[in-house]
Short mmCIF file of C-alpha atoms and ligand atoms in Angstrom, two decimals:
data_model
loop_
_atom_site.label_atom_id
_atom_site.label_comp_id
_atom_site.label_asym_id
_atom_site.label_seq_id
_atom_site.Cartn_x
_atom_site.Cartn_y
_atom_site.Cartn_z
CA UNK A 28 54.95 -28.88 14.41
CA UNK A 29 56.92 -25.70 14.43
CA UNK A 30 60.63 -25.91 13.85
CA UNK A 31 61.58 -23.86 16.87
CA UNK A 32 61.17 -24.74 20.49
CA UNK A 33 58.37 -22.41 21.49
CA UNK A 34 55.04 -24.21 21.63
CA UNK A 35 52.08 -22.83 19.67
CA UNK A 36 49.77 -23.49 22.60
CA UNK A 37 50.09 -20.64 25.04
CA UNK A 38 52.19 -18.77 22.54
CA UNK A 39 55.39 -16.84 23.05
CA UNK A 40 53.65 -13.88 24.59
CA UNK A 41 50.87 -15.45 26.65
CA UNK A 42 47.22 -14.69 26.00
CA UNK A 43 45.97 -11.13 26.22
CA UNK A 44 43.62 -10.29 29.08
CA UNK A 45 40.13 -8.97 28.43
CA UNK A 46 40.39 -5.60 26.72
CA UNK A 47 44.18 -5.76 26.54
CA UNK A 48 45.59 -4.40 23.31
CA UNK A 49 48.21 -2.10 21.86
CA UNK A 50 45.61 -0.55 19.60
CA UNK A 51 45.52 3.21 19.95
CA UNK A 52 42.32 3.89 18.04
CA UNK A 53 38.91 3.96 19.71
CA UNK A 54 38.20 0.33 18.99
CA UNK A 55 35.35 0.14 21.52
CA UNK A 56 33.12 2.60 19.66
CA UNK A 57 31.94 0.15 17.01
CA UNK A 58 30.93 -2.69 19.39
CA UNK A 59 29.31 -0.12 21.67
CA UNK A 60 27.20 1.31 18.85
CA UNK A 61 26.20 -2.16 17.69
CA UNK A 62 25.31 -3.12 21.25
CA UNK A 63 23.18 0.00 21.71
CA UNK A 64 21.59 -0.35 18.28
CA UNK A 65 20.37 -3.88 18.97
CA UNK A 66 19.39 -3.01 22.53
CA UNK A 67 17.26 -0.14 21.27
CA UNK A 68 15.46 -2.37 18.79
CA UNK A 69 14.93 -5.17 21.30
CA UNK A 70 13.52 -2.78 23.89
CA UNK A 71 11.20 -1.16 21.37
CA UNK A 72 10.06 -4.50 19.93
CA UNK A 73 9.21 -5.77 23.40
CA UNK A 74 7.35 -2.58 24.19
CA UNK A 75 5.40 -2.85 20.93
CA UNK A 76 4.52 -6.51 21.41
CA UNK A 77 3.33 -6.09 25.00
CA UNK A 78 1.47 -2.84 24.45
CA UNK A 79 -0.83 -3.80 21.62
CA UNK A 80 -3.88 -2.22 23.23
CA UNK A 81 -4.15 1.52 22.70
CA UNK A 82 -7.16 2.59 24.75
CA UNK A 83 -9.51 -0.24 23.80
CA UNK A 84 -8.30 -0.24 20.19
CA UNK A 85 -5.48 -2.29 18.69
CA UNK A 86 -2.31 -0.26 18.25
CA UNK A 87 -1.39 -2.02 15.05
CA UNK A 88 -4.25 -0.70 12.93
CA UNK A 89 -5.45 2.78 12.03
CA UNK A 90 -9.25 3.16 11.90
CA UNK A 91 -10.58 4.06 8.47
CA UNK A 92 -7.48 2.73 6.71
CA UNK A 93 -6.04 -0.61 5.68
CA UNK A 94 -2.76 0.02 7.51
CA UNK A 95 -1.34 -2.83 9.53
CA UNK A 96 1.90 -2.74 11.50
CA UNK A 97 4.53 -5.10 10.07
CA UNK A 98 5.30 -6.32 13.58
CA UNK A 99 1.80 -7.84 13.72
CA UNK A 100 1.58 -9.11 10.17
CA UNK A 101 0.13 -11.52 9.19
CA UNK A 102 -2.59 -10.91 11.74
CA UNK A 103 -3.39 -14.52 12.60
CA UNK A 104 -5.44 -13.80 15.68
CA UNK A 105 -6.70 -10.80 17.63
CA UNK A 106 -7.00 -12.51 20.98
CA UNK A 107 -6.03 -15.59 22.90
CA UNK A 108 -7.66 -18.86 21.84
CA UNK A 109 -10.28 -20.20 24.26
CA UNK A 110 -8.03 -22.97 25.56
CA UNK A 111 -5.27 -20.56 26.49
CA UNK A 112 -4.91 -20.35 30.31
CA UNK A 113 -6.17 -16.98 31.46
CA UNK A 114 -3.26 -16.36 33.83
CA UNK A 115 -0.68 -16.56 31.03
CA UNK A 116 -0.20 -13.47 28.92
CA UNK A 117 -0.93 -13.96 25.25
CA UNK A 118 0.69 -12.06 22.43
CA UNK A 119 -0.54 -12.90 18.96
CA UNK A 120 2.77 -11.78 17.51
CA UNK A 121 4.46 -14.77 19.13
CA UNK A 122 2.94 -16.92 16.41
CA UNK A 123 4.74 -15.08 13.66
CA UNK A 124 7.67 -13.15 15.04
CA UNK A 125 9.90 -16.19 15.47
CA UNK A 126 10.39 -16.27 11.69
CA UNK A 127 11.86 -12.79 11.08
CA UNK A 128 13.66 -12.85 14.42
CA UNK A 129 15.14 -16.28 13.69
CA UNK A 130 16.16 -15.05 10.25
CA UNK A 131 18.04 -12.11 11.70
CA UNK A 132 19.45 -14.09 14.59
CA UNK A 133 21.03 -16.60 12.22
CA UNK A 134 22.04 -14.02 9.58
CA UNK A 135 25.76 -14.13 8.91
CA UNK A 136 26.10 -10.39 9.36
CA UNK A 137 24.17 -10.29 12.63
CA UNK A 138 26.06 -13.29 13.95
CA UNK A 139 29.44 -11.67 13.43
CA UNK A 140 28.14 -8.43 14.91
CA UNK A 141 26.53 -9.81 18.06
CA UNK A 142 29.32 -12.27 18.79
CA UNK A 143 31.45 -9.18 19.03
CA UNK A 144 29.19 -6.62 20.64
CA UNK A 145 27.15 -8.90 22.94
CA UNK A 146 29.47 -11.80 23.57
CA UNK A 147 32.90 -10.12 23.24
CA UNK A 148 34.21 -13.04 21.24
CA UNK A 149 36.28 -11.02 20.27
CA UNK A 150 35.06 -7.60 21.40
CA UNK A 151 37.20 -6.11 18.64
CA UNK A 152 40.04 -7.28 16.41
CA UNK A 153 43.37 -7.87 18.19
CA UNK A 154 41.83 -7.09 21.59
CA UNK A 155 41.95 -9.66 24.42
CA UNK A 156 38.85 -11.73 25.22
CA UNK A 157 37.08 -12.42 28.52
CA UNK A 158 36.73 -16.21 28.16
CA UNK A 159 39.27 -18.96 27.72
CA UNK A 160 37.07 -21.75 26.38
CA UNK A 161 35.77 -21.58 22.84
CA UNK A 162 33.57 -23.72 20.61
CA UNK A 163 32.67 -21.31 17.85
CA UNK A 164 29.83 -22.58 15.71
CA UNK A 165 31.08 -26.13 15.81
CA UNK A 166 28.80 -27.50 18.51
CA UNK A 167 25.32 -27.09 19.90
CA UNK A 168 23.72 -24.66 20.52
CA UNK A 169 25.35 -22.62 17.80
CA UNK A 170 25.10 -25.44 15.29
CA UNK A 171 21.57 -24.10 14.85
CA UNK A 172 23.06 -21.25 12.81
CA UNK A 173 23.30 -23.73 9.97
CA UNK A 174 19.50 -23.59 9.69
CA UNK A 175 19.73 -20.05 8.32
CA UNK A 176 18.46 -21.02 4.88
CA UNK A 177 15.26 -22.41 6.38
CA UNK A 178 14.57 -19.06 8.01
CA UNK A 179 15.33 -17.49 4.64
CA UNK A 180 12.47 -19.45 3.08
CA UNK A 181 10.08 -17.98 5.65
CA UNK A 182 11.59 -14.52 5.24
CA UNK A 183 10.84 -14.65 1.52
CA UNK A 184 7.21 -15.54 2.28
CA UNK A 185 7.12 -12.53 4.60
CA UNK A 186 8.21 -10.23 1.77
CA UNK A 187 5.08 -11.31 -0.11
CA UNK A 188 2.88 -10.88 2.94
CA UNK A 189 4.23 -7.40 3.60
CA UNK A 190 3.82 -6.49 -0.06
CA UNK A 191 0.18 -7.52 0.28
CA UNK A 192 -0.04 -5.31 3.39
CA UNK A 193 1.37 -2.42 1.37
CA UNK A 194 -1.38 -3.02 -1.19
CA UNK A 195 -3.97 -3.02 1.60
CA UNK A 196 -2.51 0.25 2.78
CA UNK A 197 -3.87 1.81 -0.41
CA UNK A 198 -7.48 1.07 0.49
CA UNK A 199 -9.53 3.26 2.79
CA UNK A 200 -13.05 3.26 4.17
CA UNK A 201 -15.49 4.88 1.74
CA UNK A 202 -19.23 5.33 1.21
CA UNK A 203 -19.49 1.79 -0.17
CA UNK A 204 -18.06 0.28 3.00
CA UNK A 205 -14.78 -0.35 4.74
CA UNK A 206 -11.66 -0.52 2.54
CA UNK A 207 -13.51 0.18 -0.68
CA UNK A 208 -11.91 3.44 -1.67
CA UNK A 209 -8.55 3.55 -3.35
CA UNK A 210 -6.30 6.24 -1.96
CA UNK A 211 -2.85 7.23 -0.89
CA UNK A 212 -1.79 8.43 2.51
CA UNK A 213 1.63 9.11 3.94
CA UNK A 214 1.10 5.84 5.80
CA UNK A 215 0.61 4.06 2.47
CA UNK A 216 4.00 5.27 1.31
CA UNK A 217 5.50 4.28 4.64
CA UNK A 218 4.07 0.79 4.14
CA UNK A 219 5.23 0.54 0.51
CA UNK A 220 8.83 1.29 1.39
CA UNK A 221 8.87 -1.47 4.01
CA UNK A 222 8.90 -4.59 1.77
CA UNK A 223 11.36 -2.83 -0.55
CA UNK A 224 13.90 -2.30 2.22
CA UNK A 225 13.28 -5.78 3.58
CA UNK A 226 13.75 -7.15 0.08
CA UNK A 227 17.10 -5.39 -0.29
CA UNK A 228 18.15 -7.06 2.94
CA UNK A 229 16.63 -10.49 2.33
CA UNK A 230 17.77 -10.89 -1.27
CA UNK A 231 21.33 -9.97 -0.33
CA UNK A 232 21.43 -12.92 2.08
CA UNK A 233 24.53 -15.11 1.94
CA UNK A 234 22.43 -18.27 1.88
CA UNK A 235 20.37 -16.87 -0.97
CA UNK A 236 23.56 -16.00 -2.81
CA UNK A 237 24.69 -19.57 -2.37
CA UNK A 238 21.42 -21.15 -3.45
CA UNK A 239 20.97 -18.89 -6.47
CA UNK A 240 24.39 -19.67 -7.91
CA UNK A 241 27.23 -19.69 -5.40
CA UNK A 242 26.95 -23.46 -4.96
CA UNK A 243 27.96 -23.99 -8.61
CA UNK A 244 31.56 -23.80 -9.79
CA UNK A 245 30.50 -23.11 -13.36
CA UNK A 246 28.06 -20.28 -13.95
CA UNK A 247 29.00 -19.20 -17.46
CA UNK A 248 26.84 -21.90 -19.07
CA UNK A 249 23.63 -20.53 -17.54
CA UNK A 250 23.47 -16.78 -18.21
CA UNK A 251 20.24 -16.27 -16.26
CA UNK A 252 21.68 -17.89 -13.17
CA UNK A 253 24.83 -15.86 -13.63
CA UNK A 254 22.97 -12.53 -13.76
CA UNK A 255 20.90 -13.48 -10.72
CA UNK A 256 24.07 -14.38 -8.89
CA UNK A 257 25.74 -11.09 -9.83
CA UNK A 258 22.66 -9.16 -8.72
CA UNK A 259 22.52 -10.92 -5.36
CA UNK A 260 26.28 -10.43 -4.93
CA UNK A 261 25.76 -6.70 -5.47
CA UNK A 262 23.14 -6.56 -2.73
CA UNK A 263 25.28 -8.82 -0.58
CA UNK A 264 28.13 -6.32 -0.57
CA UNK A 265 25.81 -3.86 1.20
CA UNK A 266 24.20 -6.50 3.40
CA UNK A 267 25.20 -4.81 6.65
CA UNK A 268 23.73 -1.51 5.56
CA UNK A 269 20.40 -3.05 4.56
CA UNK A 270 20.33 -5.11 7.75
CA UNK A 271 20.39 -1.98 9.87
CA UNK A 272 18.14 0.16 7.70
CA UNK A 273 15.46 -2.49 7.29
CA UNK A 274 15.47 -3.38 10.99
CA UNK A 275 15.00 0.19 12.16
CA UNK A 276 12.50 0.86 9.43
CA UNK A 277 10.22 -1.93 10.66
CA UNK A 278 10.34 -0.30 14.09
CA UNK A 279 9.59 3.08 12.51
CA UNK A 280 6.55 1.74 10.60
CA UNK A 281 5.18 0.25 13.79
CA UNK A 282 5.73 3.53 15.60
CA UNK A 283 4.06 5.50 12.82
CA UNK A 284 0.97 3.30 12.87
CA UNK A 285 0.93 3.24 16.65
CA UNK A 286 1.03 7.03 16.87
CA UNK A 287 -1.79 7.27 14.33
CA UNK A 288 -3.80 4.66 16.24
CA UNK A 289 -3.27 6.57 19.47
CA UNK A 290 -4.38 9.78 17.80
CA UNK A 291 -1.07 11.44 18.59
CA UNK A 292 -0.30 11.78 14.92
CA UNK A 293 -2.70 12.34 12.04
CA UNK A 294 -2.02 10.53 8.82
CA UNK A 295 -2.01 12.88 5.88
CA UNK A 296 -4.09 11.78 2.85
CA UNK A 297 -2.47 12.65 -0.44
CA UNK A 298 -5.15 11.17 -2.69
CA UNK B 27 62.98 17.23 9.44
CA UNK B 28 60.70 16.21 12.27
CA UNK B 29 61.32 13.53 14.85
CA UNK B 30 59.06 10.83 16.19
CA UNK B 31 59.37 8.03 18.73
CA UNK B 32 59.02 4.37 17.83
CA UNK B 33 58.69 1.71 20.49
CA UNK B 34 60.06 -1.45 18.98
CA UNK B 35 59.70 -4.79 20.70
CA UNK B 36 63.17 -6.21 21.25
CA UNK B 37 64.02 -9.63 22.58
CA UNK B 38 64.33 -13.32 21.83
CA UNK B 39 61.96 -16.27 22.10
CA UNK B 40 59.18 -14.24 23.66
CA UNK B 41 61.35 -12.62 26.32
CA UNK B 42 61.90 -8.97 25.79
CA UNK B 43 60.49 -5.48 26.07
CA UNK B 44 59.70 -2.31 24.16
CA UNK B 45 62.72 -0.13 23.47
CA UNK B 46 62.18 3.52 22.57
CA UNK B 47 63.91 4.94 19.50
CA UNK B 48 63.51 8.58 18.64
CA UNK B 49 64.45 9.28 15.07
CA UNK B 50 64.07 11.78 12.30
CA UNK B 51 61.70 11.02 9.47
CA UNK B 52 60.73 12.41 6.11
CA UNK B 53 57.29 12.59 4.55
CA UNK B 54 56.60 9.60 2.37
CA UNK B 55 58.49 7.16 4.55
CA UNK B 56 56.92 3.85 5.49
CA UNK B 57 57.35 2.05 8.80
CA UNK B 58 59.83 -0.38 7.28
CA UNK B 59 62.03 2.60 6.27
CA UNK B 60 62.06 3.77 9.86
CA UNK B 61 62.92 0.31 11.12
CA UNK B 62 65.79 0.13 8.63
CA UNK B 63 66.96 3.59 9.60
CA UNK B 64 67.08 2.57 13.26
CA UNK B 65 68.71 -0.73 12.39
CA UNK B 66 71.32 1.07 10.31
CA UNK B 67 72.20 3.56 13.02
CA UNK B 68 71.64 2.64 16.65
CA UNK B 69 70.37 -0.96 16.60
CA UNK B 70 72.55 -2.96 14.24
CA UNK B 71 71.52 -6.25 15.80
CA UNK B 72 67.78 -5.77 15.35
CA UNK B 73 66.11 -8.63 13.48
CA UNK B 74 63.49 -7.75 10.88
CA UNK B 75 62.27 -9.78 7.94
CA UNK B 76 61.51 -8.14 4.61
CA UNK B 77 62.06 -8.68 0.92
CA UNK B 78 60.23 -6.63 -1.65
CA UNK B 79 59.23 -3.40 0.06
CA UNK B 80 56.31 -3.39 -2.35
CA UNK B 81 53.61 -5.25 -0.45
CA UNK B 82 54.01 -8.35 -2.55
CA UNK B 83 56.25 -10.82 -0.73
CA UNK B 84 54.37 -10.91 2.57
CA UNK B 85 57.52 -10.95 4.70
CA UNK B 86 57.31 -7.75 6.71
CA UNK B 87 54.14 -8.51 8.70
CA UNK B 88 54.07 -6.93 12.15
CA UNK B 89 51.72 -5.21 14.54
CA UNK B 90 51.83 -1.45 14.29
CA UNK B 91 50.00 0.41 17.05
CA UNK B 92 48.38 -2.92 17.85
CA UNK B 93 47.08 -3.55 14.33
CA UNK B 94 48.43 -6.35 12.14
CA UNK B 95 49.88 -4.66 9.05
CA UNK B 96 52.66 -4.83 6.50
CA UNK B 97 55.47 -2.53 7.59
CA UNK B 98 56.31 -1.66 3.99
CA UNK B 99 52.74 -0.61 3.22
CA UNK B 100 52.12 1.52 6.29
CA UNK B 101 52.99 5.11 5.53
CA UNK B 102 53.91 7.34 8.42
CA UNK B 103 51.22 9.83 7.49
CA UNK B 104 48.65 7.14 8.35
CA UNK B 105 49.89 7.15 11.93
CA UNK B 106 49.61 9.63 14.76
CA UNK B 107 53.24 10.61 15.23
CA UNK B 108 52.58 12.93 18.14
CA UNK B 109 52.50 9.77 20.27
CA UNK B 110 55.02 6.92 20.29
CA UNK B 111 54.27 4.32 17.61
CA UNK B 112 54.53 0.69 18.76
CA UNK B 113 55.97 -1.96 16.44
CA UNK B 114 55.71 -5.58 17.57
CA UNK B 115 56.10 -9.04 16.08
CA UNK B 116 52.97 -11.08 15.27
CA UNK B 117 51.48 -12.65 18.41
CA UNK B 118 50.03 -15.80 16.92
CA UNK B 119 53.27 -17.52 15.92
CA UNK B 120 56.32 -18.58 17.89
CA UNK B 121 58.71 -15.72 18.42
CA UNK B 122 62.28 -15.90 17.13
CA UNK B 123 63.95 -12.53 17.61
CA UNK B 124 62.80 -8.90 17.72
CA UNK B 125 60.27 -8.47 14.90
CA UNK B 126 60.72 -11.95 13.45
CA UNK B 127 58.37 -14.84 14.13
CA UNK B 128 58.44 -18.41 12.92
CA UNK B 129 55.53 -18.85 10.53
CA UNK B 130 56.39 -22.41 9.48
CA UNK B 131 53.22 -23.76 11.14
CA UNK B 132 51.38 -22.29 8.14
CA UNK B 133 53.39 -24.36 5.68
CA UNK B 134 52.59 -27.51 7.64
CA UNK B 135 48.89 -26.67 7.55
CA UNK B 136 48.99 -26.18 3.80
CA UNK B 137 50.38 -29.67 3.31
CA UNK B 138 47.25 -31.13 4.95
CA UNK B 139 44.92 -29.71 2.33
CA UNK B 140 44.04 -31.89 -0.62
CA UNK B 141 45.96 -30.64 -3.66
CA UNK B 142 44.43 -29.30 -6.85
CA UNK B 143 42.89 -32.29 -8.63
CA UNK B 144 42.00 -31.25 -12.18
CA UNK B 145 39.58 -33.08 -14.44
CA UNK B 146 40.91 -34.77 -17.58
CA UNK B 147 42.34 -32.24 -20.06
CA UNK B 148 39.78 -30.83 -22.51
CA UNK B 149 42.08 -30.89 -25.50
CA UNK B 150 44.42 -33.60 -26.85
CA UNK B 151 47.43 -31.39 -26.14
CA UNK B 152 46.74 -31.70 -22.42
CA UNK B 153 45.20 -28.25 -21.90
CA UNK B 154 41.89 -27.05 -20.50
CA UNK B 155 39.30 -24.50 -21.54
CA UNK B 156 37.72 -22.28 -18.90
CA UNK B 157 35.65 -19.12 -18.99
CA UNK B 158 36.95 -16.02 -17.24
CA UNK B 159 33.58 -15.64 -15.51
CA UNK B 160 34.11 -18.99 -13.83
CA UNK B 161 37.60 -18.27 -12.56
CA UNK B 162 36.85 -14.78 -11.22
CA UNK B 163 36.04 -16.20 -7.81
CA UNK B 164 39.12 -18.42 -7.34
CA UNK B 165 41.29 -15.65 -8.76
CA UNK B 166 40.36 -13.29 -5.96
CA UNK B 167 41.93 -15.75 -3.53
CA UNK B 168 44.99 -16.20 -5.72
CA UNK B 169 45.94 -12.62 -4.87
CA UNK B 170 47.01 -13.84 -1.43
CA UNK B 171 50.65 -13.00 -0.68
CA UNK B 172 50.82 -15.27 2.37
CA UNK B 173 51.66 -12.50 4.78
CA UNK B 174 49.66 -14.41 7.43
CA UNK B 175 48.30 -11.22 8.92
CA UNK B 176 44.83 -12.77 8.79
CA UNK B 177 46.10 -15.79 10.69
CA UNK B 178 47.70 -13.42 13.19
CA UNK B 179 44.50 -11.49 13.92
CA UNK B 180 42.10 -14.45 13.91
CA UNK B 181 41.00 -14.84 17.52
CA UNK B 182 40.64 -18.62 17.14
CA UNK B 183 44.42 -18.79 16.75
CA UNK B 184 45.53 -15.63 18.49
CA UNK B 185 43.51 -15.92 21.69
CA UNK B 186 42.24 -19.48 21.77
CA UNK B 187 45.42 -21.02 20.34
CA UNK B 188 43.55 -23.71 18.41
CA UNK B 189 46.39 -24.17 15.93
CA UNK B 190 46.08 -27.95 16.07
CA UNK B 191 42.43 -27.94 15.09
CA UNK B 192 41.77 -24.87 12.98
CA UNK B 193 43.50 -24.05 9.69
CA UNK B 194 42.77 -20.32 9.87
CA UNK B 195 41.43 -17.83 7.32
CA UNK B 196 44.41 -18.01 4.96
CA UNK B 197 43.87 -21.71 4.40
CA UNK B 198 40.11 -21.47 4.35
CA UNK B 199 40.41 -19.22 1.30
CA UNK B 200 43.04 -21.53 -0.11
CA UNK B 201 40.49 -24.33 0.22
CA UNK B 202 37.80 -22.07 -1.26
CA UNK B 203 40.07 -21.35 -4.19
CA UNK B 204 40.37 -25.07 -4.88
CA UNK B 205 36.73 -25.90 -4.17
CA UNK B 206 35.41 -23.16 -6.46
CA UNK B 207 37.89 -23.88 -9.23
CA UNK B 208 35.87 -25.13 -12.23
CA UNK B 209 38.61 -27.63 -13.13
CA UNK B 210 38.96 -29.17 -9.69
CA UNK B 211 37.32 -32.49 -8.97
CA UNK B 212 38.37 -32.84 -5.34
CA UNK B 213 35.92 -32.69 -2.46
CA UNK B 214 37.14 -31.08 0.73
CA UNK B 215 33.80 -30.56 2.45
CA UNK B 216 34.08 -33.34 4.99
CA UNK B 217 37.61 -32.24 5.84
CA UNK B 218 36.42 -28.65 6.14
CA UNK B 219 33.88 -29.71 8.71
CA UNK B 220 35.88 -32.27 10.68
CA UNK B 221 39.58 -31.55 10.20
CA UNK B 222 39.91 -27.92 9.18
CA UNK B 223 37.06 -27.10 11.57
CA UNK B 224 35.50 -24.26 9.65
CA UNK B 225 32.89 -24.18 12.44
CA UNK B 226 35.41 -22.45 14.69
CA UNK B 227 35.18 -19.34 12.54
CA UNK B 228 32.47 -17.11 13.96
CA UNK B 229 32.54 -14.75 10.98
CA UNK B 230 33.67 -11.76 13.01
CA UNK B 231 35.64 -10.60 9.95
CA UNK B 232 38.90 -9.45 11.54
CA UNK B 233 40.76 -11.39 8.84
CA UNK B 234 39.03 -9.41 6.11
CA UNK B 235 39.84 -6.14 7.85
CA UNK B 236 43.60 -6.73 7.93
CA UNK B 237 44.15 -8.34 4.51
CA UNK B 238 46.55 -6.08 2.56
CA UNK B 239 45.30 -7.58 -0.70
CA UNK B 240 41.74 -6.63 0.28
CA UNK B 241 40.50 -10.13 -0.29
CA UNK B 242 36.94 -10.46 1.04
CA UNK B 243 38.02 -13.48 3.04
CA UNK B 244 34.83 -13.89 5.06
CA UNK B 245 32.12 -12.84 2.62
CA UNK B 246 33.52 -14.42 -0.52
CA UNK B 247 35.50 -17.32 0.92
CA UNK B 248 34.52 -18.59 4.34
CA UNK B 249 30.76 -17.99 4.22
CA UNK B 250 30.33 -19.63 0.79
CA UNK B 251 32.29 -22.60 2.16
CA UNK B 252 30.11 -22.73 5.26
CA UNK B 253 27.09 -22.80 2.95
CA UNK B 254 28.59 -25.69 0.98
CA UNK B 255 29.16 -27.55 4.23
CA UNK B 256 25.51 -26.93 5.13
CA UNK B 257 24.49 -28.39 1.75
CA UNK B 258 26.37 -31.54 2.51
CA UNK B 259 25.72 -32.08 6.21
CA UNK B 260 23.03 -29.85 7.69
CA UNK B 261 20.27 -29.51 5.14
CA UNK B 262 17.90 -32.51 5.34
CA UNK B 263 15.28 -30.95 3.05
CA UNK B 264 17.86 -30.02 0.45
CA UNK B 265 19.28 -33.54 0.60
CA UNK B 266 15.81 -35.00 0.04
CA UNK B 267 15.29 -32.64 -2.86
CA UNK B 268 18.57 -33.76 -4.45
CA UNK B 269 17.56 -37.42 -4.15
CA UNK B 270 14.46 -36.90 -6.27
CA UNK B 271 16.11 -34.82 -8.92
S1 SF4 C 454 36.11 -14.27 10.40
FE1 SF4 C 454 36.61 -16.32 11.08
S2 SF4 C 454 38.59 -16.79 10.17
FE2 SF4 C 454 38.29 -14.57 10.01
S3 SF4 C 454 39.29 -13.75 11.82
FE3 SF4 C 454 37.15 -14.06 12.38
S4 SF4 C 454 37.01 -16.11 13.26
FE4 SF4 C 454 39.00 -15.95 12.19
S1 SF4 C 455 44.54 -13.70 2.81
FE1 SF4 C 455 45.31 -11.60 2.89
S2 SF4 C 455 45.94 -11.36 5.02
FE2 SF4 C 455 45.73 -13.54 4.69
S3 SF4 C 455 47.74 -14.27 4.15
FE3 SF4 C 455 46.70 -13.81 2.23
S4 SF4 C 455 47.21 -11.70 1.75
FE4 SF4 C 455 47.76 -12.04 3.90
S1 FES C 456 23.17 -13.71 5.66
FE1 FES C 456 22.12 -12.01 6.44
S2 FES C 456 20.12 -12.58 5.94
FE2 FES C 456 21.17 -14.36 5.31
S1 FES C 457 58.61 -6.36 2.32
FE1 FES C 457 57.47 -7.57 0.94
S2 FES C 457 55.46 -7.25 1.69
FE2 FES C 457 56.60 -5.86 2.90
#
């Protein structure tokens, strides 16, 4: 195809070896931080899912309050169903966690970031790669990434569920019975911020941006659609930031509730 | 005046090596100035391509300290001059001589893409009416100066050498520009999936990072195209929904 006699395949210079580059900057810092950031969250999430029993009490609730950890919400079940084989461990969160995890796994930002940091494909720009063969997202299993919008639908439902949890976080045990007294604790505020941060992440989603208006070539004839699209585009520009903040915040909320449940930390009542 | 060392890749057809040139420089100089200074003094036979020296013609693409950049838009004060600065030709295209590569593959790729196919003119005089709001998106991609730095850095081409199958970021945004154009009636979605192989892009965004025109290649071009491809081929529920509308 080219007009000179050097073939494109193989190239004039040969392919760079893994890590080979002329770059002089510290290109490995970013993938390293991303790698550690995800590793930290994965380790904590596993710890939280497995250790849901805090001395005979669930770790995801705080007695006397309506707090519920977002990692266990919605609370579909407290224990294994009767038919579940007793030798197999049962974690109720398995029933729900696939949705937010699938959403993040197929998120365009996360994809780009973990292909680099976890799969070194490429580890950084203009740095040699470890593998020769390459399929990208053209074939199975990565064709599954195209299902991102389906996970988005679930993620939007979760925003509503977590908003409901934040509402529940405003109700405490009172003289009239459990969860009958309106109040405000630090935990309530912690729970209110959660769906807000998740919303900033979820509604900046590329698939959402597409569905809300990006799929149309002409937006000027529908002003409402146009403003929605502009709004989503604004969030989308900061998608990476919200991805990180909202992910760590979910971990923080779980930790806060866990520490309260364990009695290590006392929740402060404001009202 | 201070001096600095530049290691320039010299050779023909991929055979060659770095040659050290130590030269004086002034503040405000760009890398292309240095290359010209060296060419004008000690290396008269050095090949370098350039035209505008204003970041608008896209000719002077090279790799400076390993990063794909325009030589005329890289000021020396952006570089660490206490160490030798490397200047190399782009790695993704066939090498011709010194800093010059043969980028004609790109022109062949462009020919494969279905041309702009406008709807019938809106007015009897053969003109169209469009709203600025609707052309904002394609206009971002029209800023492209065809420097091919994005093609150079894209690992699908650079490392995996899939030139025969993948059109690369430059032509993905060219396709996006046509697909999002409110006047265009063409449909390039099947070609995007099967011939241009948009699926090879794993959205690692190196193209966006190097673009001198700061086009958001991945976020505003490639991802929206991937979503349109999903609409057409990978969204059974959406397809069902469309049928009943
Ligand atoms: S985002 Fe896609 S097109 Fe851009 S450099 Fe990466 S793989 Fe290539
Ligand atoms: S998109 Fe940017 S980097 Fe790519 S060819 Fe055009 S101007 Fe150059
Ligand atoms: S692209 Fe990140 S959530 Fe959809
Ligand atoms: S000489 Fe024209 S872009 Fe550098």
